[in-house]
CSV table of C-alpha atoms in Angstrom, one decimal:
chain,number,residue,atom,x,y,z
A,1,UNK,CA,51.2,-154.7,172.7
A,2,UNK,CA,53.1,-156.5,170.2
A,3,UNK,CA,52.4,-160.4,170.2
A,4,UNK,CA,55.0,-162.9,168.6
A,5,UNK,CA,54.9,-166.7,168.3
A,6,UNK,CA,52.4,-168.9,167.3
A,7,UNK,CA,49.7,-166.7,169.7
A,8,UNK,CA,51.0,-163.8,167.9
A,9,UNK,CA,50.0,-165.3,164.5
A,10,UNK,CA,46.6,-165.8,165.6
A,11,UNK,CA,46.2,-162.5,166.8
A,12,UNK,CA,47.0,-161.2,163.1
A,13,UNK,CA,44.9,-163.4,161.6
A,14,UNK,CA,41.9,-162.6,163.9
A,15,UNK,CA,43.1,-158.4,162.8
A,16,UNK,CA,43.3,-159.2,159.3
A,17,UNK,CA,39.7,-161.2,159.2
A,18,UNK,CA,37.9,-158.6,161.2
A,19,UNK,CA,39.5,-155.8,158.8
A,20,UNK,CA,38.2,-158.0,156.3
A,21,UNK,CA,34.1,-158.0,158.0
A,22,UNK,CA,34.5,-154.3,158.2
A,23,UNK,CA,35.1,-153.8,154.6
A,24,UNK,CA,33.1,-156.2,153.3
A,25,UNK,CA,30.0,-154.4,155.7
A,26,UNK,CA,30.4,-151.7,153.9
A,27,UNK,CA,30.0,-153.2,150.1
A,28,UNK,CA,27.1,-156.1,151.5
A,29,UNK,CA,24.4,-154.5,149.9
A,30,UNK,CA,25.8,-155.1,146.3
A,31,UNK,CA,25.7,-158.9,147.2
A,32,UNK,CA,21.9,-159.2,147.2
A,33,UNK,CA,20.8,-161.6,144.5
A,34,UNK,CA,17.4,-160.9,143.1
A,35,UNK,CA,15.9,-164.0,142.8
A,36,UNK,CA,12.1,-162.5,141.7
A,37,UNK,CA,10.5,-159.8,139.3
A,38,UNK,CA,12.0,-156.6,139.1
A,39,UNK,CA,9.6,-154.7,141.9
A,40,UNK,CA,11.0,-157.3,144.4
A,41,UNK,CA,13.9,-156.0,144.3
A,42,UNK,CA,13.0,-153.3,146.1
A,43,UNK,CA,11.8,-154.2,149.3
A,44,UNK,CA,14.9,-156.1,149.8
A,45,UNK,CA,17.4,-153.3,149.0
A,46,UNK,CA,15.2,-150.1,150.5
A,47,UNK,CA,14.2,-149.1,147.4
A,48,UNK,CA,10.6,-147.9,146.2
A,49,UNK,CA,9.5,-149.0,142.9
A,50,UNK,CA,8.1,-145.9,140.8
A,51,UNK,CA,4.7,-144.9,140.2
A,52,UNK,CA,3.3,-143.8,136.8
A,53,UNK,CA,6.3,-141.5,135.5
A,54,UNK,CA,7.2,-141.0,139.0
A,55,UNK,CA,11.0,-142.2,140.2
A,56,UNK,CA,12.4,-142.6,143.5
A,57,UNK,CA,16.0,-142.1,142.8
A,58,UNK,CA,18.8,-143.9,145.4
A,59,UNK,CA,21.7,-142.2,146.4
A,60,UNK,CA,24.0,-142.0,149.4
A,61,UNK,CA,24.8,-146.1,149.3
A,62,UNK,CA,22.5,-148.5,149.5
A,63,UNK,CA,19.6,-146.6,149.0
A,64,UNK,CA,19.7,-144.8,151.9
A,65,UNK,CA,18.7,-141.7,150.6
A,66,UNK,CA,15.3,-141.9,148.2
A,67,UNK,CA,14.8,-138.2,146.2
A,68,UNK,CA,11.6,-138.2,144.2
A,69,UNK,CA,11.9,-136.9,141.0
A,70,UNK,CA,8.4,-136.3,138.8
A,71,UNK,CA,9.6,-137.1,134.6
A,72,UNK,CA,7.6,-134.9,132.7
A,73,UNK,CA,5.7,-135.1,129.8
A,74,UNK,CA,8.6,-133.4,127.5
A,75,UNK,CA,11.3,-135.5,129.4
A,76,UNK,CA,9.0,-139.1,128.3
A,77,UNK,CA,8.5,-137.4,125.0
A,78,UNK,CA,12.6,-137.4,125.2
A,79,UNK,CA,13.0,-141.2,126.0
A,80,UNK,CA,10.3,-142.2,123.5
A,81,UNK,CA,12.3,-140.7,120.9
A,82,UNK,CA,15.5,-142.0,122.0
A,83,UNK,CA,14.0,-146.0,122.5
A,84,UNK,CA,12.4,-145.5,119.2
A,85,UNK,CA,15.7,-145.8,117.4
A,86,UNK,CA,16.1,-149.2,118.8
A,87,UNK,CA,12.6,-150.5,117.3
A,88,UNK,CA,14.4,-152.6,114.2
A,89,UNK,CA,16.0,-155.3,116.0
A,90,UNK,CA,17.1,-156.3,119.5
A,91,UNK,CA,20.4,-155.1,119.3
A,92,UNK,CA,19.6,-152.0,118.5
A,93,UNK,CA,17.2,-151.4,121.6
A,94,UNK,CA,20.0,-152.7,123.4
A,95,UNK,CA,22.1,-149.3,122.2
A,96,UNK,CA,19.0,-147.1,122.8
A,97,UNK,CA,18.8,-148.4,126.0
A,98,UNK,CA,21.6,-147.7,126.9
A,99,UNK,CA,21.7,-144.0,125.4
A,100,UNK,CA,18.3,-143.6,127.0
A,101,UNK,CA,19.6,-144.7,130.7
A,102,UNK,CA,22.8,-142.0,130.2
A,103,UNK,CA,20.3,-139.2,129.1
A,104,UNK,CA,18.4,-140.1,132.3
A,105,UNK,CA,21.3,-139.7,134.4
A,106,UNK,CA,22.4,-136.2,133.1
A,107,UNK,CA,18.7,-135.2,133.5
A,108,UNK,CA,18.0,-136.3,137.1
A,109,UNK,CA,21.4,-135.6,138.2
A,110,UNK,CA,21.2,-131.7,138.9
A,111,UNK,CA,18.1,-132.9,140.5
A,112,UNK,CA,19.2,-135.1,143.4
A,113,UNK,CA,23.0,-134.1,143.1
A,114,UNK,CA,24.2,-136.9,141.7
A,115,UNK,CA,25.5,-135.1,138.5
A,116,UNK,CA,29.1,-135.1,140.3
A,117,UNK,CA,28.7,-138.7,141.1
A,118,UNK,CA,31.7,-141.2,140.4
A,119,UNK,CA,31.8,-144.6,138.8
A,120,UNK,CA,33.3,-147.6,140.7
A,121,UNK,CA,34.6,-148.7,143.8
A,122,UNK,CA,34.6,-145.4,145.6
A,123,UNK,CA,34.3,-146.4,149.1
A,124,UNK,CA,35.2,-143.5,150.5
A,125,UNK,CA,31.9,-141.2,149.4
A,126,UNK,CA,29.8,-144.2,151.2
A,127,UNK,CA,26.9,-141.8,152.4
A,128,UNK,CA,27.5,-138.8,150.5
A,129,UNK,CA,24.5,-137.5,149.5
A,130,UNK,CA,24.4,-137.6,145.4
A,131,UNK,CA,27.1,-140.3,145.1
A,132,UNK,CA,25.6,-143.9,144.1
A,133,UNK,CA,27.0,-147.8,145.1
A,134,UNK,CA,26.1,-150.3,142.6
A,135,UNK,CA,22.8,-151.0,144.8
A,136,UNK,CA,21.8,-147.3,144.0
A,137,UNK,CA,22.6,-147.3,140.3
A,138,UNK,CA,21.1,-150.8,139.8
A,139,UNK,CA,17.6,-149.9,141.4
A,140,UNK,CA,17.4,-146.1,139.4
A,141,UNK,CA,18.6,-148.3,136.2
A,142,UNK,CA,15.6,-151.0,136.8
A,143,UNK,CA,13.5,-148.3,137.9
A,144,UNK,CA,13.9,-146.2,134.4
A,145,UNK,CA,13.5,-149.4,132.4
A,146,UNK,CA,10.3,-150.1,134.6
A,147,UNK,CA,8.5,-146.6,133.4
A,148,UNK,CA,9.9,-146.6,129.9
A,149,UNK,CA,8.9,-150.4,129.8
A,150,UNK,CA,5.3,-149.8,131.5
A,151,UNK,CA,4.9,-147.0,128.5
A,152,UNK,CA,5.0,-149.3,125.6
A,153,UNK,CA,8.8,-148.2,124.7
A,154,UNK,CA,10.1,-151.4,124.6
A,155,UNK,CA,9.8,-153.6,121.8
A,156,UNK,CA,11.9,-156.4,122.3
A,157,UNK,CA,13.3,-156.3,125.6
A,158,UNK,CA,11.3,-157.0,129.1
A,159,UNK,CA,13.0,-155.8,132.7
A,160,UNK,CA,14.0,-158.5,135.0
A,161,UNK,CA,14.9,-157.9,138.8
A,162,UNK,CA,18.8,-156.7,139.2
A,163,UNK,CA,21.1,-159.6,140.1
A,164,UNK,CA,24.9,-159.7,142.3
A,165,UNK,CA,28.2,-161.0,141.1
A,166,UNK,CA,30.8,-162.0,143.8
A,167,UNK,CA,31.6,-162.4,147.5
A,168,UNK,CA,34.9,-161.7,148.2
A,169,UNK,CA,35.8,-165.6,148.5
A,170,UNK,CA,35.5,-166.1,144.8
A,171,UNK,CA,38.2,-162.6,144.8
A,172,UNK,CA,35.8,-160.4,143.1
A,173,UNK,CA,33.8,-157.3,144.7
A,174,UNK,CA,30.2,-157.5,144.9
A,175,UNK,CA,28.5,-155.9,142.6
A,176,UNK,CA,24.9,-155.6,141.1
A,177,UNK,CA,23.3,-154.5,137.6
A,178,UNK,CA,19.9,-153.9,136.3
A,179,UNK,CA,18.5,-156.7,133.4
A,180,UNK,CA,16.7,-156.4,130.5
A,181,UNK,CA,15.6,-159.8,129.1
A,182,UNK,CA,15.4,-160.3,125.2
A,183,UNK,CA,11.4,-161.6,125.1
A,184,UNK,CA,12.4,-163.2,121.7
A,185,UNK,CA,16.0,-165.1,122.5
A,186,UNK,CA,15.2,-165.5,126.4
A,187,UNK,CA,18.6,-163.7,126.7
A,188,UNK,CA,19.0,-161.8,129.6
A,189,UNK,CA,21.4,-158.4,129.2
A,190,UNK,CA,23.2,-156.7,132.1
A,191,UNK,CA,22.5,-153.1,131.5
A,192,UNK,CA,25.1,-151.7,134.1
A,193,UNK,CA,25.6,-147.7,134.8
A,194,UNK,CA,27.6,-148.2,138.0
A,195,UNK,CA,31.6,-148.5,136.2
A,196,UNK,CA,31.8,-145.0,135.0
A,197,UNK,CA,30.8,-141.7,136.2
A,198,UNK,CA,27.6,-140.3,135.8
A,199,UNK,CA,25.7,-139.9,132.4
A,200,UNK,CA,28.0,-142.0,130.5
A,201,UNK,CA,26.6,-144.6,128.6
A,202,UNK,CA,26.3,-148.3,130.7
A,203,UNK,CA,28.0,-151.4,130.1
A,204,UNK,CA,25.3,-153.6,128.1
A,205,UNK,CA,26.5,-157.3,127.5
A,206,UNK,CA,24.9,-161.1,128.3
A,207,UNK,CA,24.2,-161.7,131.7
A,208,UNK,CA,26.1,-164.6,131.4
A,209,UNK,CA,29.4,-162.6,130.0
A,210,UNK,CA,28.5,-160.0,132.9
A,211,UNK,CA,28.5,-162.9,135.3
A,212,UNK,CA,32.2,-164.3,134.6
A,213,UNK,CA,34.0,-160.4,134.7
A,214,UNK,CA,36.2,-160.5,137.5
A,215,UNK,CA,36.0,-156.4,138.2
């Protein structure tokens, strides 16, 4: 039934907001904001935190599916090489990391299936096993930083817990990104994988840059 008038007006209000909860239920879990070290980030978002060169890789949105995936001697051998190139300055481990994070992602990718998987707002492959949310690529970016990192790659940077951007009312999407922190400056960098599609390099810039995008 059709309602007009005043009642009518409420009625597609009350529509409009509850098509509004709907969507916004299915992005929620890119509005968590990590407020401790990286590792407690993951019992908040159903994440595991990896274990000696082991990785529990998030797909499906949200974390919902966890695929273990073992990184071998050859493959560290691999990301030792790549952070190496970084070992000058700051800003150049900033590049390596982010060449190191791509190579990880078209490494694991045949693994778990995510080697298809899309960047951005791709609502509609919410559960598809393989495809990531920004809650996925966040925790498998921190969680690669976190074995690199406990493996003495890392010269200049530390990993911090992934924080959130947004909530709708401020007209931006939630979204989340892993953090690297430089231990020198105190800057913190968002180091964020989740834009474009799988195995491309990340979007690395200051957290406080990240913080004022509007995508």
């Amino acid at each position: 039934m059709i309602r007009y008038g005043a009642a009518g007006a409420v009625v597609r209000r009350a529509a409009g907001l509850a098509g509004a909860l709907a969507c916004a239920a299915l992005v929620a879990g890119c509005a968590g904001q990590s407020a401790g070290s990286a590792r407690a980030w993951y019992g908040a978002h159903d994440g595991v935190a990896p274990k000696q060169q082991r990785i529990y890789v998030c797909h499906a949105f949200g974390c919902a599916r966890k695929t273990p995936v073992d990184l071998s001697g050859r493959q560290l051998a691999r990301l030792k090489s790549i952070l190496a190139r970084g070992r000058a300055s700051p800003e150049a481990e900033r590049r390596a990391i982010a060449e190191a994070v791509a190579w990880s992602e078209r490494t694991i990718g045949p693994i778990v299936g995510s080697d298809r998987d899309v960047g951005g707002y791709d609502l509609h492959n919410a559960g598809v096993p393989g495809q990531m949310d920004c809650i996925d690529e966040a925790t498998n970016t921190t969680s690669v930083l976190l074995v690199v990192a406990g493996k003495g790659y890392l010269r200049h940077h530390s990993v911090s817990g992934p924080v959130a951007r947004g909530f709708f009312l401020d007209g931006r999407y939630p979204h989340a990104t892993a953090v690297i922190r430089d231990t020198a400056s105190g800057t913190s960098y968002a180091v964020d994988s989740w834009p474009d599609a799988n195995g491309k390099l990340p979007t690395v810039m200051s957290l406080e840059r990240w913080f004022a995008e509007r995508g």
